[in-house]
Coordinates of C-alpha atoms in Angstrom, one line a residue:
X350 CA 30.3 93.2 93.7
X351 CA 30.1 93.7 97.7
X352 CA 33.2 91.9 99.5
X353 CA 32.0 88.8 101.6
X354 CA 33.7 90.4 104.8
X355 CA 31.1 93.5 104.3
X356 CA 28.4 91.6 103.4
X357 CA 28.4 89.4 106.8
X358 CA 27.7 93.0 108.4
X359 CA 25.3 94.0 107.0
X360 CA 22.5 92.8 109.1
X361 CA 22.9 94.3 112.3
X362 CA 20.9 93.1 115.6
X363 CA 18.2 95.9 116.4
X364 CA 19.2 96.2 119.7
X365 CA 22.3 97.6 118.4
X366 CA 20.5 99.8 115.8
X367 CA 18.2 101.0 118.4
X368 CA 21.0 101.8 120.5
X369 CA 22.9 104.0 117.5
X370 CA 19.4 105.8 116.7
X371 CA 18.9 106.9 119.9
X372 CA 22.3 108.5 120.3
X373 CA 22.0 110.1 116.9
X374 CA 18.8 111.8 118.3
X375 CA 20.8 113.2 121.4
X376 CA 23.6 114.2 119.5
X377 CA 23.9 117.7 120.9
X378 CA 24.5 118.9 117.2
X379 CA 22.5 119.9 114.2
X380 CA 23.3 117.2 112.4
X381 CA 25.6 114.2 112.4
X382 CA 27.3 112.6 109.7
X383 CA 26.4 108.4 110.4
X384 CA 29.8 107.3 109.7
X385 CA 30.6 108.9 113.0
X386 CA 28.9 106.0 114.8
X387 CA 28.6 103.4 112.5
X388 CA 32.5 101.2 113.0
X389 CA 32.2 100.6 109.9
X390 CA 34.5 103.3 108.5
X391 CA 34.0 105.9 111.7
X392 CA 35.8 109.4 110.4
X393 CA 35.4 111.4 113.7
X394 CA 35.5 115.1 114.0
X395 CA 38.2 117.2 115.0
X396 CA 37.4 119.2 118.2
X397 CA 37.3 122.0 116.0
X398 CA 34.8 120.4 113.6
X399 CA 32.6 119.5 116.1
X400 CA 31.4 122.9 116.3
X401 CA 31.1 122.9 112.5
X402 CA 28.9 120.2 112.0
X403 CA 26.7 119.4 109.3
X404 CA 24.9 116.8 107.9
X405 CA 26.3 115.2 105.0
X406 CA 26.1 112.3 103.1
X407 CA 28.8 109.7 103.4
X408 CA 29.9 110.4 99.8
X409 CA 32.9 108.5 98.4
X410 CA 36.5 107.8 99.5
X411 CA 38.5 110.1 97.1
X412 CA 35.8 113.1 98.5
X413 CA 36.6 112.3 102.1
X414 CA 40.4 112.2 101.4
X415 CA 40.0 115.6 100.3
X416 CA 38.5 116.5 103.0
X417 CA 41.1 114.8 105.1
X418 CA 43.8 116.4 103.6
X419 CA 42.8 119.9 104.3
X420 CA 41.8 119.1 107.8
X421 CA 45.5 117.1 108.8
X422 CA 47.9 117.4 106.1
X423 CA 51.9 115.3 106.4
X424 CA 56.3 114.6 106.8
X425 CA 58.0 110.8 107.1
X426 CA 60.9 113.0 108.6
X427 CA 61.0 111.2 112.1
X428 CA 63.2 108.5 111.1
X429 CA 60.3 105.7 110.6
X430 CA 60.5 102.9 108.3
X431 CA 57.1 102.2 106.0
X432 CA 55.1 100.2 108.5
X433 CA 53.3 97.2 107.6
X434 CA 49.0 96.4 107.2
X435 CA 49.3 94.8 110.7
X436 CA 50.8 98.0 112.0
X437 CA 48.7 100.5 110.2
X438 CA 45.7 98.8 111.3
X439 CA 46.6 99.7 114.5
X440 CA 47.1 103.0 114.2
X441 CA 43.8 103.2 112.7
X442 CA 42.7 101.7 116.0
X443 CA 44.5 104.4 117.7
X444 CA 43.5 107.3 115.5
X445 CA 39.8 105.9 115.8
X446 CA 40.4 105.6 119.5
X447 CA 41.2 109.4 119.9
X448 CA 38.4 110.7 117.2
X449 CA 35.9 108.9 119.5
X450 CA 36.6 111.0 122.3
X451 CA 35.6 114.1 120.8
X452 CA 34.9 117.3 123.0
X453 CA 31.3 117.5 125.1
X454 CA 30.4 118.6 128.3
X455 CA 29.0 115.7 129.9
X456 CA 30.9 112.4 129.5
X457 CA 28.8 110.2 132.1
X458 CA 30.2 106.7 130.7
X459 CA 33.5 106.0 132.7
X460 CA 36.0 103.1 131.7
X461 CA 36.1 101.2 134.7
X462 CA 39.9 99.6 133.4
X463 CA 41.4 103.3 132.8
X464 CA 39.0 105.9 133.7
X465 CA 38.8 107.6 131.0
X466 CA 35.2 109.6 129.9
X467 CA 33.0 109.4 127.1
X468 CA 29.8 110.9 126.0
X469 CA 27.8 107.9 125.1
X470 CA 27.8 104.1 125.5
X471 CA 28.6 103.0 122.4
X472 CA 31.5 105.0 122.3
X473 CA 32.9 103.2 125.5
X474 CA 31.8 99.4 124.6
X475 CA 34.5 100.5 121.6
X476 CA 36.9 101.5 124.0
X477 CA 36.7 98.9 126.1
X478 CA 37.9 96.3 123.4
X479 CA 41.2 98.1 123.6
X480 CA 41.5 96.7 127.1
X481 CA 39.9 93.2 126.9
X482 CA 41.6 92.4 123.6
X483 CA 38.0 91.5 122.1
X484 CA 38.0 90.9 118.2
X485 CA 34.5 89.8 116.8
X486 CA 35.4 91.1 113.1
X487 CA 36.6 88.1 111.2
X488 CA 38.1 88.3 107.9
X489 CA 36.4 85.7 105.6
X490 CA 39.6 85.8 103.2
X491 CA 42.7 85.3 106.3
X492 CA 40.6 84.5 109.1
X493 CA 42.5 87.5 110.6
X494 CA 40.2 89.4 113.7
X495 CA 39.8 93.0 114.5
X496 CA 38.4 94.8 117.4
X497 CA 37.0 97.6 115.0
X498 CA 35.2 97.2 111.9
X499 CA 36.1 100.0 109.9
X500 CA 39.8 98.1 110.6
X501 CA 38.4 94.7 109.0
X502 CA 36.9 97.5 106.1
X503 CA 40.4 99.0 105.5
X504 CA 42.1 95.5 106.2
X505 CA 40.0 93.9 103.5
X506 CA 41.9 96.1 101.0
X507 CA 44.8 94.1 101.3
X508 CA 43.4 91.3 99.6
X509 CA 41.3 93.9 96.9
X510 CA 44.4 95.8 96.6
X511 CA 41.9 98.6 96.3
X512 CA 43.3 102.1 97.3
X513 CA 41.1 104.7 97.8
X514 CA 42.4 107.7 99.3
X515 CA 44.6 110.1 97.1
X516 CA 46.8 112.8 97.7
X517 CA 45.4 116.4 96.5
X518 CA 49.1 117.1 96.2
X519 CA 50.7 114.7 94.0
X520 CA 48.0 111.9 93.4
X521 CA 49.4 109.2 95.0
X522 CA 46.5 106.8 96.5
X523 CA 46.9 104.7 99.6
X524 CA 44.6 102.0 100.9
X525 CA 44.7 103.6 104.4
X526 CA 43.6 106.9 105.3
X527 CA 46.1 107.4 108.3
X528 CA 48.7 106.5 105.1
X529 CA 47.0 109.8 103.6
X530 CA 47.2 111.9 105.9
X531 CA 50.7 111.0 106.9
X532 CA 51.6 111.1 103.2
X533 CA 50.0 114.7 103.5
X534 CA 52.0 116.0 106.0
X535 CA 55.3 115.2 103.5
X536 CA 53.8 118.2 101.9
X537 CA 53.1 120.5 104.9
X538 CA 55.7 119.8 106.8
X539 CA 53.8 119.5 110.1
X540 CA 54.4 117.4 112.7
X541 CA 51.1 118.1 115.2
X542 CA 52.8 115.2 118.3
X543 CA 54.9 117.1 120.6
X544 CA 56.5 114.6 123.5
X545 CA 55.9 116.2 127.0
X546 CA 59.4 115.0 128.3
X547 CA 61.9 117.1 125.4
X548 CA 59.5 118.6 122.9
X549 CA 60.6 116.5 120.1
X550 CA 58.1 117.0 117.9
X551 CA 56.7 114.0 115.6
X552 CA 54.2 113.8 112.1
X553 CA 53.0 110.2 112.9
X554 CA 51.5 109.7 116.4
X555 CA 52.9 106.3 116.7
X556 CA 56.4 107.7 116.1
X557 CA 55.6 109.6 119.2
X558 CA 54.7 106.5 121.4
X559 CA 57.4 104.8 120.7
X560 CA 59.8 107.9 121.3
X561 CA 58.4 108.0 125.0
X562 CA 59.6 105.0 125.8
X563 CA 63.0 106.0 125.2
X564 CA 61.9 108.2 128.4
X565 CA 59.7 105.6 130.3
X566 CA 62.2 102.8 129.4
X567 CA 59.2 100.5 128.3
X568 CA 59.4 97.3 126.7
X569 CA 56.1 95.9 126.0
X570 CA 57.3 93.4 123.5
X571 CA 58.7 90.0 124.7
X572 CA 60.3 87.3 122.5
X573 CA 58.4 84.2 123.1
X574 CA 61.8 82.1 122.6
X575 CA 64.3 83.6 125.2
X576 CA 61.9 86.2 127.1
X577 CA 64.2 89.5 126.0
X578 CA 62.1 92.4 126.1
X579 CA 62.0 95.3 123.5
X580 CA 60.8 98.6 123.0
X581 CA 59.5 98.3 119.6
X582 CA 57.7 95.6 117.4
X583 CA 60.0 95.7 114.5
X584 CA 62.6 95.4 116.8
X585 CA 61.3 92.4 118.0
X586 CA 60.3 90.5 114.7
X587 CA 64.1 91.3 113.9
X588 CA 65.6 89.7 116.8
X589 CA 63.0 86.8 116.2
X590 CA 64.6 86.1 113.0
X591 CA 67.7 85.2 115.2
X592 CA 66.0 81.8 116.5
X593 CA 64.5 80.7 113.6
X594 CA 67.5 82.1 111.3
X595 CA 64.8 83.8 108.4
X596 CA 66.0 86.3 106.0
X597 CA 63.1 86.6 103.7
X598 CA 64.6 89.9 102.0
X599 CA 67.1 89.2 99.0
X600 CA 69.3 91.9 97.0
X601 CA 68.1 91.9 93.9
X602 CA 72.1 92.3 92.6
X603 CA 73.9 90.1 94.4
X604 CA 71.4 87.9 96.3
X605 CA 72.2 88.6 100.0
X606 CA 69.3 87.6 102.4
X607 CA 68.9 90.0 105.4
X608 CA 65.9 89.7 108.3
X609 CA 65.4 92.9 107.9
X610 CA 64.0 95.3 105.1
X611 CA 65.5 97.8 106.4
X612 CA 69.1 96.7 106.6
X613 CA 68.3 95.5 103.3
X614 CA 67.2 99.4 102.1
X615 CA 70.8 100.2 103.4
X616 CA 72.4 97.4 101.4
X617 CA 71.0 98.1 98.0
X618 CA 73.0 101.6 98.8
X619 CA 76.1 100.0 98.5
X620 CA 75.3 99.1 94.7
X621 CA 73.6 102.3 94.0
X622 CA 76.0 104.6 95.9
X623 CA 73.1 106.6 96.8
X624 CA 74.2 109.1 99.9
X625 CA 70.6 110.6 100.5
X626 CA 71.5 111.6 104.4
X627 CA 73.2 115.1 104.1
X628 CA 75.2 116.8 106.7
X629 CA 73.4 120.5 107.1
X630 CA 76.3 122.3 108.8
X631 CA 79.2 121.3 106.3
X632 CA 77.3 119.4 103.7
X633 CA 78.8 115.8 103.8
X634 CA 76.3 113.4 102.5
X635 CA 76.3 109.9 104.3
X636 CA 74.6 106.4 103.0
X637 CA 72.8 105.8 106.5
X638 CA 70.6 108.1 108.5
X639 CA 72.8 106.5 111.5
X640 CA 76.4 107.6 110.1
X641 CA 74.7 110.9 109.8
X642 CA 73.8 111.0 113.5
X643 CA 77.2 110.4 114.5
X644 CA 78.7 112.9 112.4
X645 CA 76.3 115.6 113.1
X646 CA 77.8 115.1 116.7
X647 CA 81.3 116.2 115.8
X648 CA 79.6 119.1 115.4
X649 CA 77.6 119.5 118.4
X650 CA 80.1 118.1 120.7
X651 CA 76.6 116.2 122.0
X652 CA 78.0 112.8 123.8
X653 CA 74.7 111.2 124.8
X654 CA 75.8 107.8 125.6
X655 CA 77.0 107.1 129.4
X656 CA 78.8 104.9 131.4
X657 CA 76.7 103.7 134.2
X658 CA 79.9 102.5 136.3
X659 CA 82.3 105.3 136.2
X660 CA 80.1 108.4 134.3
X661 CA 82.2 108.5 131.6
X662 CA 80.2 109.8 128.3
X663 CA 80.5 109.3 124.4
X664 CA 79.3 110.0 121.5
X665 CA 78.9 106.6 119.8
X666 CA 76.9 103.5 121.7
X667 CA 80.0 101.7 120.2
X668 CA 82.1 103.1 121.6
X669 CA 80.3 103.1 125.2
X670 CA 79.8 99.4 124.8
X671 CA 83.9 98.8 124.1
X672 CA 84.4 100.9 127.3
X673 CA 81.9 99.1 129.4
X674 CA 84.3 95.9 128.8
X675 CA 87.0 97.6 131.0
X676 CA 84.5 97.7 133.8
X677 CA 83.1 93.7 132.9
X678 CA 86.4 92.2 132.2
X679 CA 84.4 90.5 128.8
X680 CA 86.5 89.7 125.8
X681 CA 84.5 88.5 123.5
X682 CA 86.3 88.2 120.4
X683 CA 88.5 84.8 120.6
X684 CA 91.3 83.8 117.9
X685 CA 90.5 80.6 116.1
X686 CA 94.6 79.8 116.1
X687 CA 96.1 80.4 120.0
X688 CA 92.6 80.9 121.8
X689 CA 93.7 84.6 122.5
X690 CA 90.5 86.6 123.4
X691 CA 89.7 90.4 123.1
X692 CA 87.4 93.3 124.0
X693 CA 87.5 95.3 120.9
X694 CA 86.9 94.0 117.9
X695 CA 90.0 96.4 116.1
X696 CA 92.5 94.4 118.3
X697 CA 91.3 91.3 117.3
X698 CA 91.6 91.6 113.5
X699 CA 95.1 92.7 113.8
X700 CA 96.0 89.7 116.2
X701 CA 94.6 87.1 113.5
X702 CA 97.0 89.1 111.1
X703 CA 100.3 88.1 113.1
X704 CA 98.7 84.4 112.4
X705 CA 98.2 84.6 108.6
X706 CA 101.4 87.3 107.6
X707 CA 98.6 89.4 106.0
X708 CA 99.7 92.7 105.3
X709 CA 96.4 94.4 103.6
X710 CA 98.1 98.3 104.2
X711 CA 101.0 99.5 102.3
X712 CA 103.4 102.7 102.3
X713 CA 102.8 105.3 99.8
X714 CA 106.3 106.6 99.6
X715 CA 108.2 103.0 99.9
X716 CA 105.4 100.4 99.4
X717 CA 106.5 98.7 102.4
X718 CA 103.2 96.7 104.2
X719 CA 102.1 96.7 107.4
X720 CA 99.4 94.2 109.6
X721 CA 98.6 97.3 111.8
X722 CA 97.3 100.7 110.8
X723 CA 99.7 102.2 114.0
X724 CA 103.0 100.3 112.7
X725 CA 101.9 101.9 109.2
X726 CA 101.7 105.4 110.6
X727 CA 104.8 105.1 112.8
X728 CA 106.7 103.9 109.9
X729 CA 105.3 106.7 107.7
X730 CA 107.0 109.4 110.4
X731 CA 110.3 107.9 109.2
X732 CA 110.4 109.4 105.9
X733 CA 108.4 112.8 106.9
X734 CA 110.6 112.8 110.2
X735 CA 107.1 114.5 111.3
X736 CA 106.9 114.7 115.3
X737 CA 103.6 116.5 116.1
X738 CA 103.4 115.5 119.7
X739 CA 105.3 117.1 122.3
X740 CA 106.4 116.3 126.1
X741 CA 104.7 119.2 128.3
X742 CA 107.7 118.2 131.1
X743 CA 111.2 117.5 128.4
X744 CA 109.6 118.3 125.0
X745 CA 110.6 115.2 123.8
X746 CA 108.9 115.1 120.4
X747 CA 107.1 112.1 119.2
X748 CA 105.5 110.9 115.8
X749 CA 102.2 109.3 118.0
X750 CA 99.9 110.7 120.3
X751 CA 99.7 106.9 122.0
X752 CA 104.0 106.9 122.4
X753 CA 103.7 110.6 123.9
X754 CA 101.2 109.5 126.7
X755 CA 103.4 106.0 127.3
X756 CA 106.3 108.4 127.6
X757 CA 104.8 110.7 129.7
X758 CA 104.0 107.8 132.1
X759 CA 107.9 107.9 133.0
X760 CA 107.4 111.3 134.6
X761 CA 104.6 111.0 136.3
X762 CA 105.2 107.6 137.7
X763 CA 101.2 106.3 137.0
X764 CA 101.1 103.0 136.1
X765 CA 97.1 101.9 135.5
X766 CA 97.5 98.4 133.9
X767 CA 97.0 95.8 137.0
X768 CA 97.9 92.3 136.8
X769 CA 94.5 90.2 137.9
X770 CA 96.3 87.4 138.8
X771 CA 99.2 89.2 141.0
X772 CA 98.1 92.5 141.0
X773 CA 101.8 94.0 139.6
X774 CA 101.1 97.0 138.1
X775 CA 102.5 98.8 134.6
X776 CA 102.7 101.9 133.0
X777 CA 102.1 100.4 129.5
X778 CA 99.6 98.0 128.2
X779 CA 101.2 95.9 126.4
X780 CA 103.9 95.3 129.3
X781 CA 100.8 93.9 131.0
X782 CA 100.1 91.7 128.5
X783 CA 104.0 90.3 128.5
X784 CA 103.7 89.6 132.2
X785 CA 99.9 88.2 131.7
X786 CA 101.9 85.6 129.7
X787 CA 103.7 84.3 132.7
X788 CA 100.9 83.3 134.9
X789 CA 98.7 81.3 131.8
X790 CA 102.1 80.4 130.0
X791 CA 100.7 81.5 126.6
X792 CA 102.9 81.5 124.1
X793 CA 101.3 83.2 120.8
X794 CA 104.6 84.0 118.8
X795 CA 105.6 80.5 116.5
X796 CA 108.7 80.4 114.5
X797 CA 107.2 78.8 110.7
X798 CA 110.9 76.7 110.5
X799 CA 111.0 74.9 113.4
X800 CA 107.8 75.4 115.5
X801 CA 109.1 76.6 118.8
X802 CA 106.7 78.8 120.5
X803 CA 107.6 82.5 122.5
X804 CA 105.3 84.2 124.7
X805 CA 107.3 87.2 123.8
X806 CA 107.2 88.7 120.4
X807 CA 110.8 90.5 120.2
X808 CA 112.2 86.6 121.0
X809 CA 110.4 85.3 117.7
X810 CA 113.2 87.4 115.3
X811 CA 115.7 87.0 117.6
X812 CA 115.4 83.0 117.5
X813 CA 114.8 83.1 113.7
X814 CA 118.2 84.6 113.4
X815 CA 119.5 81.5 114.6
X816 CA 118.3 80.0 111.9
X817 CA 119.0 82.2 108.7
X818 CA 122.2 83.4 110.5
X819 CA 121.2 86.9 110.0
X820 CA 123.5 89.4 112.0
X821 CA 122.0 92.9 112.0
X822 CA 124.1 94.7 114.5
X823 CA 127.3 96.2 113.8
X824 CA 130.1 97.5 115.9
X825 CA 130.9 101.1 114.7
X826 CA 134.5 100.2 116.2
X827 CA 135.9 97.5 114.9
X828 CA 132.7 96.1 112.4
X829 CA 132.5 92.6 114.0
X830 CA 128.2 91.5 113.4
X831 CA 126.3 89.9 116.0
X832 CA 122.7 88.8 116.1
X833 CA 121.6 90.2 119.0
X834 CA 121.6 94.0 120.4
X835 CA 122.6 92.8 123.3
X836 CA 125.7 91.1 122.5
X837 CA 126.6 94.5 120.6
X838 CA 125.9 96.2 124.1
X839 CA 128.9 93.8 125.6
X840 CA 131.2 93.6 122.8
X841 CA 131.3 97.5 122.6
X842 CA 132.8 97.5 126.4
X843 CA 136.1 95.7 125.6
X844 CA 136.4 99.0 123.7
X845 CA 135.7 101.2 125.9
X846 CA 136.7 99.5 129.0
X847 CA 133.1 100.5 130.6
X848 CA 133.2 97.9 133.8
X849 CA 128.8 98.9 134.4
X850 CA 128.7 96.2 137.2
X851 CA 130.6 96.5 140.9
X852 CA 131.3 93.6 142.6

């Protein structure tokens, strides 16, 4: 039974027939297969089959896809995510766009909106609906409009769920032919779009577009909500989802809602432990096509990410972004507990940790547990007494590559952490943030007996002491204990008679 969306075309005016008839007739060919002007379901010829041509009948869908699949076979190798009807329909439009303009000598109808050529009339009144946006073919079943009605054809199998077009390869049918031949080129391996900028090469024409506006720095797509502008569609719908807070995909296994299919692809991963992004210089295998990209440039040494205030470049947008914040000043990470705010993320999970005494990493050889990974790893150097890193100017060894360029600091005299409100200058970062302390009168550090409140973190234990009457420091002399270092420091003079200060 004929669709009701292909049945409303089928009476044609005459004017419109008599237009298609007479550029049949002056078709400077033998013969031309009718599809090639009817919208309907237009399958133009190659430039290279236009000096084949014969006259044939239109024949069925599974025919033509054979015949498709010998003229354009396909690879989904360029890192593209299954499009959607919407978007496929487009790129019918697109791939019918370029079939129309098939080689001839004399293209006397010109585009008066781009300039581009065609041989006959028809073909530019097609054209032209790219431009003015018209759509005159309605679907009876959506109410959804096209501007070509071989799209409306193809569109209507959404609703039939009819798939015509099979693979010669492996059988599987689509229910567009740009899916076929796509699919196709899975098989062959070819990618035919080259981009004129870096001669990436691409299987899918609209993968190319979109690359070139990594080039041209184009943005077509504008959020209705907040005006941000974006490259690509999906990129788009997913930022959309942020304003009106939609997750319509849901894991199947734990029933986490994402906005995107995509991230929700990744997710599923994490359940399957399926790595299918391999490494081919060493052979690691990665979960995401993204971790793969990064890892692929430890081997490259490719940093294509660069600051645009000081020219600095990286390898990771990440870590470009965290940079960027020591030009900007931001700090956008904020504790819920003392209002302390941060510019990396890292730093900020380990602050929250002096708050709640978690201590999530532990010592293999001892068990003792640490908040921070460096307090860890410095503690770990105790019982391997291992000192990798060595002063160029002393060779004083150190367990940490971060304590060997503090210490170096003391030779060269550099000190690059500036006080905003003052402008006192230190060698180390964390002095910085002491001093920082004295201007806002922050004072992070709380004792969990009695509540008093240090800006400094060494005055924290030595205040508790006053409380549990701990004395940790001994006098190798005479053995008295004291409770601060300090106190040690003067005791040990009425030993040695050391008189430091002159009057």
């Amino acid at each position: 039974q004929e669709h009701p969306c292909m049945k409303a075309e089928v009476d044609e005016p005459p004017d419109v027939k008599e237009e298609e008839e007479e550029i049949i007739s002056k078709m400077p060919f033998t013969g031309v297969p009718l599809k090639s002007i009817n919208d309907a379901d237009r399958e133009a010829p190659s430039s290279s089959s236009c000096q084949h041509m014969t006259t044939k009948g239109v024949g069925n869908p599974q025919e033509e896809s054979k015949a498709d699949g010998l003229l354009a076979p396909l690879s989904e190798s360029d890192n593209t995510s299954s499009n959607t009807d919407e978007e496929e329909e487009e790129e019918e439009e697109d791939e019918s766009e370029d079939d129309l303009t098939c080689n001839t000598d004399k293209k006397p109808w010109k585009c008066s909106h781009c300039g581009k050529m065609y041989a006959y009339k028809s073909l530019l009144e097609l054209h032209t609906r790219t431009h003015t946006g018209e759509k005159p073919f309605t679907c009876s079943d959506c109410g959804q409009k096209f501007s070509f009605k071989r799209t409306l054809t193809a569109h209507i199998r959404t609703h039939t769920g009819e798939k015509p077009f099979s693979c010669l390869v492996c059988g599987q049918r689509f229910r567009w032919r740009g899916c076929l031949k796509k699919h196709v080129r899975t098989h062959t391996g070819e990618k035919p779009f080259a981009c004129s900028d870096c001669g990436k090469i691409f299987s899918v024409k609209a993968n190319l577009k979109k690359h070139v506006r990594t080039h041209t720095g184009e943005k077509p797509f504008t959020c209705l909500v907040c005006g941000q502008t974006f490259s690509w569609k999906e990129s788009l719908k997913i930022h959309t989802n942020t304003h009106t807070g939609e997750k319509p995909f849901t894991c199947s296994d734990c029933g986490r809602k994402f906005s995107c299919k995509g991230t929700l692809t990744d997710h599923i991963r994490t359940h399957t432990g399926e790595k299918p992004f391999s490494c081919l210089v060493c052979g690691q295998v990665f979960r995401w096509r993204e971790s793969l990209k990064r890892h692929t440039r430890t081997h490259t040494g490719e940093k294509p990410f660069a600051c645009s205030d000081c020219g600095q470049t990286f390898s990771e947008k990440g870590t470009l972004k965290k940079h960027t914040r020591a030009h900007t000043g931001e700090k956008p990470y904020a504790c819920l507990v003392c209002g302390q705010r941060f510019s990396c993320r890292a730093s900020f999970k380990m602050h929250v940790r002096t708050h709640s005494g978690e201590k999530l990493l532990s010592c293999t050889v001892c068990g003792q547990r640490f908040s921070q990974k460096d307090h860890l790893m410095r503690h770990t150097s105790t019982h391997t007494a291992e000192k990798p890193f060595a002063c160029s100017v002393c060779g004083k060894r150190f367990s940490q590559k971060g304590t060997l360029i503090n210490h170096t600091r003391t030779h060269t005299g550099e000190k690059p952490f500036a006080c905003v409100v003052c402008g006192k200058i230190f060698s180390q970062k964390k002095t910085l943030i002491n001093h920082t302390r004295t201007h806002t009168g922050e004072k992070p550090y709380a004792c969990s007996i009695c509540g008093q409140r240090f800006s400094q973190k060494g005055d924290l234990p030595k205040h508790t002491r006053t409380h549990t009457g701990e004395k940790p420091f001994v006098c190798s002399v005479c053995g008295q204990r004291f409770s601060r270092k300090g106190t040690l420091k003067i005791h040990t003079r009425t030993h040695t008679c050391e008189k430091p200060f002159a009057c």
